[in-house]
Amino acid sequence: EVQLVQSGAEVKKPGESLKISCKGSGYTFTSYWIGWVRQMPGKGLEWMGIIYPGDSDTRYSPSFQGQVTISADKSISTAYLQWSSLKASDTAMYYCARKTGRVGFGGSMDVWGQGTTVTVSS
Amino acid sequence: QSALTQPRSVSGSPGQSVTISCTGTSSDVGSYNYVSWYQQHPGKAPKVMIYDVSKRPSGVPDRFSGSKSGNTASLTISGLQAEDEADYYCCSYAGIYTLEVFGGGTKLTVL
């Protein structure tokens, strides 16, 4: 079964760092892009960025460039989303998703992780 | 403000058809045939229903269809069923700098 399993919920204080993970299984992890999507409480989906684990090619939405870092460790089929200094406004659900097709050539996010809730509060 | 504009809500009775619009610009929806639609039930992860404007992944009922005209993409759900009640989001490729953008989402209520 193809699946993405994300790390568990996090509660952090403003200014702290955080790295959440997304582990793929059931498919060739290095052959598909992995994207990250934010959903703030009661709000819509926001596309954050994407990485190709095969060569770590990473692209960011302009809204998230410089705010987060996306990485991957292909040896353990895991992608990451990290923050160096969290803010209260980072409180949200974060989803990882597998993208079919190449960036800029269509496809979709066909497999999603279960989501990781991040709460940032003093 | 979301890059793509969707109606906040639509509704329909069981068996009816509804259409959800997704309006972008000539920089995204109007330039690329790379619009996808996602269904999200409360507390669940999104699920792709349509990709590349009108392609349907295996397992998605053929009651779901997509189309595009100019800068506006549409998702049509025919033969509405109670389980179709959910939030729906469109998403479009928007070029090499912006990459992908979502719409603000539409809440579908089955009356």
PDB file of N, CA and C in Angstrom, chain B residues 10-82:
ATOM      1  N   VAL B  10     -21.854  26.381  -1.897  1.00  0.00           N
ATOM      2  CA  VAL B  10     -22.872  25.987  -2.868  1.00  0.00           C
ATOM      3  C   VAL B  10     -23.694  24.894  -2.200  1.00  0.00           C
ATOM      4  N   SER B  11     -24.884  24.677  -2.725  1.00  0.00           N
ATOM      5  CA  SER B  11     -25.723  23.630  -2.167  1.00  0.00           C
ATOM      6  C   SER B  11     -26.583  23.009  -3.248  1.00  0.00           C
ATOM      7  N   GLY B  12     -27.060  21.814  -2.961  1.00  0.00           N
ATOM      8  CA  GLY B  12     -27.937  21.118  -3.888  1.00  0.00           C
ATOM      9  C   GLY B  12     -28.615  19.962  -3.190  1.00  0.00           C
ATOM     10  N   SER B  13     -29.679  19.505  -3.763  1.00  0.00           N
ATOM     11  CA  SER B  13     -30.420  18.380  -3.204  1.00  0.00           C
ATOM     12  C   SER B  13     -29.884  17.077  -3.780  1.00  0.00           C
ATOM     13  N   PRO B  14     -30.097  15.986  -3.070  1.00  0.00           N
ATOM     14  CA  PRO B  14     -29.660  14.691  -3.599  1.00  0.00           C
ATOM     15  C   PRO B  14     -30.200  14.454  -5.001  1.00  0.00           C
ATOM     16  N   GLY B  15     -29.334  13.972  -5.873  1.00  0.00           N
ATOM     17  CA  GLY B  15     -29.723  13.701  -7.247  1.00  0.00           C
ATOM     18  C   GLY B  15     -29.517  14.862  -8.205  1.00  0.00           C
ATOM     19  N   GLN B  16     -29.409  16.062  -7.653  1.00  0.00           N
ATOM     20  CA  GLN B  16     -29.185  17.232  -8.498  1.00  0.00           C
ATOM     21  C   GLN B  16     -27.717  17.356  -8.897  1.00  0.00           C
ATOM     22  N   SER B  17     -27.449  18.337  -9.743  1.00  0.00           N
ATOM     23  CA  SER B  17     -26.081  18.655 -10.133  1.00  0.00           C
ATOM     24  C   SER B  17     -25.691  20.018  -9.587  1.00  0.00           C
ATOM     25  N   VAL B  18     -24.425  20.154  -9.228  1.00  0.00           N
ATOM     26  CA  VAL B  18     -23.898  21.453  -8.819  1.00  0.00           C
ATOM     27  C   VAL B  18     -22.581  21.682  -9.543  1.00  0.00           C
ATOM     28  N   THR B  19     -22.264  22.957  -9.746  1.00  0.00           N
ATOM     29  CA  THR B  19     -20.997  23.332 -10.374  1.00  0.00           C
ATOM     30  C   THR B  19     -20.286  24.334  -9.486  1.00  0.00           C
ATOM     31  N   ILE B  20     -19.012  24.082  -9.250  1.00  0.00           N
ATOM     32  CA  ILE B  20     -18.178  24.977  -8.453  1.00  0.00           C
ATOM     33  C   ILE B  20     -17.163  25.637  -9.385  1.00  0.00           C
ATOM     34  N   SER B  21     -17.122  26.939  -9.357  1.00  0.00           N
ATOM     35  CA  SER B  21     -16.206  27.656 -10.237  1.00  0.00           C
ATOM     36  C   SER B  21     -14.905  28.000  -9.521  1.00  0.00           C
ATOM     37  N   CYS B  22     -13.894  28.231 -10.308  1.00  0.00           N
ATOM     38  CA  CYS B  22     -12.561  28.562  -9.802  1.00  0.00           C
ATOM     39  C   CYS B  22     -11.959  29.559 -10.783  1.00  0.00           C
ATOM     40  N   THR B  23     -11.937  30.814 -10.387  1.00  0.00           N
ATOM     41  CA  THR B  23     -11.491  31.867 -11.304  1.00  0.00           C
ATOM     42  C   THR B  23     -10.087  32.334 -10.975  1.00  0.00           C
ATOM     43  N   GLY B  24      -9.239  32.273 -11.953  1.00  0.00           N
ATOM     44  CA  GLY B  24      -7.861  32.735 -11.800  1.00  0.00           C
ATOM     45  C   GLY B  24      -7.558  33.846 -12.775  1.00  0.00           C
ATOM     46  N   THR B  25      -6.354  33.820 -13.300  1.00  0.00           N
ATOM     47  CA  THR B  25      -5.916  34.858 -14.238  1.00  0.00           C
ATOM     48  C   THR B  25      -5.215  34.204 -15.426  1.00  0.00           C
ATOM     49  N   SER B  26      -4.748  35.035 -16.318  1.00  0.00           N
ATOM     50  CA  SER B  26      -4.007  34.541 -17.476  1.00  0.00           C
ATOM     51  C   SER B  26      -2.627  34.022 -17.075  1.00  0.00           C
ATOM     52  N   SER B  27      -2.245  34.219 -15.801  1.00  0.00           N
ATOM     53  CA  SER B  27      -0.955  33.730 -15.315  1.00  0.00           C
ATOM     54  C   SER B  27      -1.042  32.342 -14.717  1.00  0.00           C
ATOM     55  N   ASP B  28      -2.248  31.879 -14.468  1.00  0.00           N
ATOM     56  CA  ASP B  28      -2.386  30.551 -13.879  1.00  0.00           C
ATOM     57  C   ASP B  28      -3.402  29.714 -14.647  1.00  0.00           C
ATOM     58  N   VAL B  29      -4.670  29.752 -14.233  1.00  0.00           N
ATOM     59  CA  VAL B  29      -5.688  28.916 -14.886  1.00  0.00           C
ATOM     60  C   VAL B  29      -5.721  29.131 -16.395  1.00  0.00           C
ATOM     61  N   GLY B  30      -5.627  30.385 -16.811  1.00  0.00           N
ATOM     62  CA  GLY B  30      -5.740  30.700 -18.233  1.00  0.00           C
ATOM     63  C   GLY B  30      -4.581  30.241 -19.083  1.00  0.00           C
ATOM     64  N   SER B  31      -3.427  29.980 -18.453  1.00  0.00           N
ATOM     65  CA  SER B  31      -2.227  29.646 -19.224  1.00  0.00           C
ATOM     66  C   SER B  31      -1.886  28.171 -19.244  1.00  0.00           C
ATOM     67  N   TYR B  32      -2.419  27.431 -18.287  1.00  0.00           N
ATOM     68  CA  TYR B  32      -2.016  26.027 -18.171  1.00  0.00           C
ATOM     69  C   TYR B  32      -3.227  25.110 -17.988  1.00  0.00           C
ATOM     70  N   ASN B  33      -3.168  23.960 -18.594  1.00  0.00           N
ATOM     71  CA  ASN B  33      -4.223  22.948 -18.402  1.00  0.00           C
ATOM     72  C   ASN B  33      -3.846  22.035 -17.243  1.00  0.00           C
ATOM     73  N   TYR B  34      -3.473  22.669 -16.131  1.00  0.00           N
ATOM     74  CA  TYR B  34      -3.000  21.937 -14.952  1.00  0.00           C
ATOM     75  C   TYR B  34      -3.797  22.360 -13.730  1.00  0.00           C
ATOM     76  N   VAL B  35      -5.113  22.210 -13.828  1.00  0.00           N
ATOM     77  CA  VAL B  35      -5.994  22.504 -12.706  1.00  0.00           C
ATOM     78  C   VAL B  35      -6.429  21.188 -12.084  1.00  0.00           C
ATOM     79  N   SER B  36      -6.337  21.122 -10.774  1.00  0.00           N
ATOM     80  CA  SER B  36      -6.797  19.941 -10.056  1.00  0.00           C
ATOM     81  C   SER B  36      -7.824  20.361  -9.009  1.00  0.00           C
ATOM     82  N   TRP B  37      -8.619  19.404  -8.591  1.00  0.00           N
ATOM     83  CA  TRP B  37      -9.664  19.634  -7.599  1.00  0.00           C
ATOM     84  C   TRP B  37      -9.519  18.618  -6.470  1.00  0.00           C
ATOM     85  N   TYR B  38      -9.658  19.113  -5.229  1.00  0.00           N
ATOM     86  CA  TYR B  38      -9.509  18.271  -4.046  1.00  0.00           C
ATOM     87  C   TYR B  38     -10.757  18.361  -3.177  1.00  0.00           C
ATOM     88  N   GLN B  39     -11.156  17.217  -2.667  1.00  0.00           N
ATOM     89  CA  GLN B  39     -12.277  17.111  -1.736  1.00  0.00           C
ATOM     90  C   GLN B  39     -11.718  16.906  -0.338  1.00  0.00           C
ATOM     91  N   GLN B  40     -12.248  17.637   0.618  1.00  0.00           N
ATOM     92  CA  GLN B  40     -11.789  17.465   2.000  1.00  0.00           C
ATOM     93  C   GLN B  40     -12.988  17.375   2.944  1.00  0.00           C
ATOM     94  N   HIS B  41     -13.130  16.231   3.574  1.00  0.00           N
ATOM     95  CA  HIS B  41     -14.140  16.081   4.618  1.00  0.00           C
ATOM     96  C   HIS B  41     -13.561  16.578   5.934  1.00  0.00           C
ATOM     97  N   PRO B  42     -14.421  17.011   6.858  1.00  0.00           N
ATOM     98  CA  PRO B  42     -13.941  17.567   8.126  1.00  0.00           C
ATOM     99  C   PRO B  42     -12.994  16.618   8.852  1.00  0.00           C
ATOM    100  N   GLY B  43     -11.854  17.157   9.251  1.00  0.00           N
ATOM    101  CA  GLY B  43     -10.877  16.370   9.997  1.00  0.00           C
ATOM    102  C   GLY B  43     -10.099  15.354   9.187  1.00  0.00           C
ATOM    103  N   LYS B  44     -10.253  15.403   7.871  1.00  0.00           N
ATOM    104  CA  LYS B  44      -9.568  14.439   7.006  1.00  0.00           C
ATOM    105  C   LYS B  44      -8.598  15.145   6.071  1.00  0.00           C
ATOM    106  N   ALA B  45      -7.683  14.358   5.514  1.00  0.00           N
ATOM    107  CA  ALA B  45      -6.766  14.894   4.514  1.00  0.00           C
ATOM    108  C   ALA B  45      -7.512  15.077   3.188  1.00  0.00           C
ATOM    109  N   PRO B  46      -7.064  16.002   2.368  1.00  0.00           N
ATOM    110  CA  PRO B  46      -7.681  16.180   1.045  1.00  0.00           C
ATOM    111  C   PRO B  46      -7.517  14.932   0.183  1.00  0.00           C
ATOM    112  N   LYS B  47      -8.398  14.847  -0.818  1.00  0.00           N
ATOM    113  CA  LYS B  47      -8.374  13.740  -1.772  1.00  0.00           C
ATOM    114  C   LYS B  47      -8.548  14.324  -3.164  1.00  0.00           C
ATOM    115  N   VAL B  48      -7.696  13.917  -4.099  1.00  0.00           N
ATOM    116  CA  VAL B  48      -7.803  14.439  -5.456  1.00  0.00           C
ATOM    117  C   VAL B  48      -9.006  13.827  -6.158  1.00  0.00           C
ATOM    118  N   MET B  49      -9.793  14.690  -6.807  1.00  0.00           N
ATOM    119  CA  MET B  49     -10.980  14.244  -7.535  1.00  0.00           C
ATOM    120  C   MET B  49     -10.818  14.413  -9.042  1.00  0.00           C
ATOM    121  N   ILE B  50     -10.108  15.477  -9.423  1.00  0.00           N
ATOM    122  CA  ILE B  50      -9.868  15.790 -10.841  1.00  0.00           C
ATOM    123  C   ILE B  50      -8.459  16.357 -10.948  1.00  0.00           C
ATOM    124  N   TYR B  51      -7.755  16.011 -12.034  1.00  0.00           N
ATOM    125  CA  TYR B  51      -6.463  16.635 -12.280  1.00  0.00           C
ATOM    126  C   TYR B  51      -6.335  16.944 -13.766  1.00  0.00           C
ATOM    127  N   ASP B  52      -5.378  17.803 -14.092  1.00  0.00           N
ATOM    128  CA  ASP B  52      -5.185  18.239 -15.476  1.00  0.00           C
ATOM    129  C   ASP B  52      -6.523  18.636 -16.115  1.00  0.00           C
ATOM    130  N   VAL B  53      -7.254  19.465 -15.408  1.00  0.00           N
ATOM    131  CA  VAL B  53      -8.555  20.050 -15.795  1.00  0.00           C
ATOM    132  C   VAL B  53      -9.705  19.054 -15.775  1.00  0.00           C
ATOM    133  N   SER B  54      -9.527  17.900 -16.424  1.00  0.00           N
ATOM    134  CA  SER B  54     -10.690  17.028 -16.616  1.00  0.00           C
ATOM    135  C   SER B  54     -10.402  15.546 -16.446  1.00  0.00           C
ATOM    136  N   LYS B  55      -9.214  15.197 -15.984  1.00  0.00           N
ATOM    137  CA  LYS B  55      -8.891  13.775 -15.812  1.00  0.00           C
ATOM    138  C   LYS B  55      -9.324  13.312 -14.428  1.00  0.00           C
ATOM    139  N   ARG B  56      -9.850  12.110 -14.407  1.00  0.00           N
ATOM    140  CA  ARG B  56     -10.362  11.568 -13.163  1.00  0.00           C
ATOM    141  C   ARG B  56      -9.492  10.403 -12.711  1.00  0.00           C
ATOM    142  N   PRO B  57      -8.946  10.468 -11.470  1.00  0.00           N
ATOM    143  CA  PRO B  57      -8.141   9.334 -10.973  1.00  0.00           C
ATOM    144  C   PRO B  57      -9.008   8.082 -10.860  1.00  0.00           C
ATOM    145  N   SER B  58      -8.384   6.927 -10.928  1.00  0.00           N
ATOM    146  CA  SER B  58      -9.144   5.701 -10.767  1.00  0.00           C
ATOM    147  C   SER B  58      -9.786   5.679  -9.382  1.00  0.00           C
ATOM    148  N   GLY B  59     -11.002   5.220  -9.334  1.00  0.00           N
ATOM    149  CA  GLY B  59     -11.720   5.150  -8.070  1.00  0.00           C
ATOM    150  C   GLY B  59     -12.630   6.338  -7.811  1.00  0.00           C
ATOM    151  N   VAL B  60     -12.443   7.427  -8.548  1.00  0.00           N
ATOM    152  CA  VAL B  60     -13.326   8.586  -8.394  1.00  0.00           C
ATOM    153  C   VAL B  60     -14.546   8.381  -9.287  1.00  0.00           C
ATOM    154  N   PRO B  61     -15.740   8.508  -8.728  1.00  0.00           N
ATOM    155  CA  PRO B  61     -16.959   8.277  -9.521  1.00  0.00           C
ATOM    156  C   PRO B  61     -17.042   9.218 -10.721  1.00  0.00           C
ATOM    157  N   ASP B  62     -17.632   8.720 -11.807  1.00  0.00           N
ATOM    158  CA  ASP B  62     -17.743   9.558 -13.000  1.00  0.00           C
ATOM    159  C   ASP B  62     -18.804  10.646 -12.834  1.00  0.00           C
ATOM    160  N   ARG B  63     -19.392  10.738 -11.669  1.00  0.00           N
ATOM    161  CA  ARG B  63     -20.288  11.860 -11.357  1.00  0.00           C
ATOM    162  C   ARG B  63     -19.504  13.164 -11.241  1.00  0.00           C
ATOM    163  N   PHE B  64     -18.201  13.029 -11.048  1.00  0.00           N
ATOM    164  CA  PHE B  64     -17.330  14.189 -10.909  1.00  0.00           C
ATOM    165  C   PHE B  64     -16.665  14.468 -12.263  1.00  0.00           C
ATOM    166  N   SER B  65     -16.783  15.722 -12.714  1.00  0.00           N
ATOM    167  CA  SER B  65     -16.164  16.096 -13.979  1.00  0.00           C
ATOM    168  C   SER B  65     -15.609  17.502 -13.884  1.00  0.00           C
ATOM    169  N   GLY B  66     -14.586  17.772 -14.690  1.00  0.00           N
ATOM    170  CA  GLY B  66     -13.957  19.076 -14.677  1.00  0.00           C
ATOM    171  C   GLY B  66     -13.865  19.663 -16.068  1.00  0.00           C
ATOM    172  N   SER B  67     -13.814  20.979 -16.114  1.00  0.00           N
ATOM    173  CA  SER B  67     -13.689  21.677 -17.390  1.00  0.00           C
ATOM    174  C   SER B  67     -13.011  23.018 -17.162  1.00  0.00           C
ATOM    175  N   LYS B  68     -12.697  23.690 -18.261  1.00  0.00           N
ATOM    176  CA  LYS B  68     -12.065  25.011 -18.149  1.00  0.00           C
ATOM    177  C   LYS B  68     -12.444  25.845 -19.359  1.00  0.00           C
ATOM    178  N   SER B  69     -12.668  27.115 -19.100  1.00  0.00           N
ATOM    179  CA  SER B  69     -12.905  28.065 -20.164  1.00  0.00           C
ATOM    180  C   SER B  69     -12.210  29.368 -19.794  1.00  0.00           C
ATOM    181  N   GLY B  70     -11.239  29.753 -20.595  1.00  0.00           N
ATOM    182  CA  GLY B  70     -10.498  30.963 -20.291  1.00  0.00           C
ATOM    183  C   GLY B  70      -9.800  30.873 -18.940  1.00  0.00           C
ATOM    184  N   ASN B  71     -10.057  31.844 -18.093  1.00  0.00           N
ATOM    185  CA  ASN B  71      -9.413  31.898 -16.771  1.00  0.00           C
ATOM    186  C   ASN B  71     -10.226  31.208 -15.683  1.00  0.00           C
ATOM    187  N   THR B  72     -11.300  30.517 -16.068  1.00  0.00           N
ATOM    188  CA  THR B  72     -12.166  29.885 -15.082  1.00  0.00           C
ATOM    189  C   THR B  72     -12.267  28.377 -15.302  1.00  0.00           C
ATOM    190  N   ALA B  73     -11.975  27.641 -14.234  1.00  0.00           N
ATOM    191  CA  ALA B  73     -12.146  26.198 -14.231  1.00  0.00           C
ATOM    192  C   ALA B  73     -13.405  25.859 -13.438  1.00  0.00           C
ATOM    193  N   SER B  74     -13.973  24.713 -13.726  1.00  0.00           N
ATOM    194  CA  SER B  74     -15.208  24.311 -13.046  1.00  0.00           C
ATOM    195  C   SER B  74     -15.180  22.836 -12.687  1.00  0.00           C
ATOM    196  N   LEU B  75     -15.773  22.537 -11.551  1.00  0.00           N
ATOM    197  CA  LEU B  75     -15.990  21.164 -11.114  1.00  0.00           C
ATOM    198  C   LEU B  75     -17.497  20.951 -11.060  1.00  0.00           C
ATOM    199  N   THR B  76     -17.973  19.952 -11.762  1.00  0.00           N
ATOM    200  CA  THR B  76     -19.393  19.627 -11.748  1.00  0.00           C
ATOM    201  C   THR B  76     -19.595  18.275 -11.078  1.00  0.00           C
ATOM    202  N   ILE B  77     -20.515  18.236 -10.150  1.00  0.00           N
ATOM    203  CA  ILE B  77     -20.877  16.995  -9.485  1.00  0.00           C
ATOM    204  C   ILE B  77     -22.326  16.715  -9.832  1.00  0.00           C
ATOM    205  N   SER B  78     -22.564  15.619 -10.523  1.00  0.00           N
ATOM    206  CA  SER B  78     -23.926  15.266 -10.899  1.00  0.00           C
ATOM    207  C   SER B  78     -24.430  14.153  -9.988  1.00  0.00           C
ATOM    208  N   GLY B  79     -25.735  14.001  -9.917  1.00  0.00           N
ATOM    209  CA  GLY B  79     -26.316  12.972  -9.066  1.00  0.00           C
ATOM    210  C   GLY B  79     -25.822  13.084  -7.639  1.00  0.00           C
ATOM    211  N   LEU B  80     -25.956  14.272  -7.068  1.00  0.00           N
ATOM    212  CA  LEU B  80     -25.433  14.538  -5.728  1.00  0.00           C
ATOM    213  C   LEU B  80     -25.823  13.467  -4.721  1.00  0.00           C
ATOM    214  N   GLN B  81     -24.857  13.107  -3.889  1.00  0.00           N
ATOM    215  CA  GLN B  81     -25.100  12.164  -2.814  1.00  0.00           C
ATOM    216  C   GLN B  81     -24.681  12.797  -1.496  1.00  0.00           C
ATOM    217  N   ALA B  82     -25.234  12.294  -0.431  1.00  0.00           N
ATOM    218  CA  ALA B  82     -24.962  12.857   0.891  1.00  0.00           C
ATOM    219  C   ALA B  82     -23.464  12.890   1.196  1.00  0.00           C
TER     220      ALA B  82
END
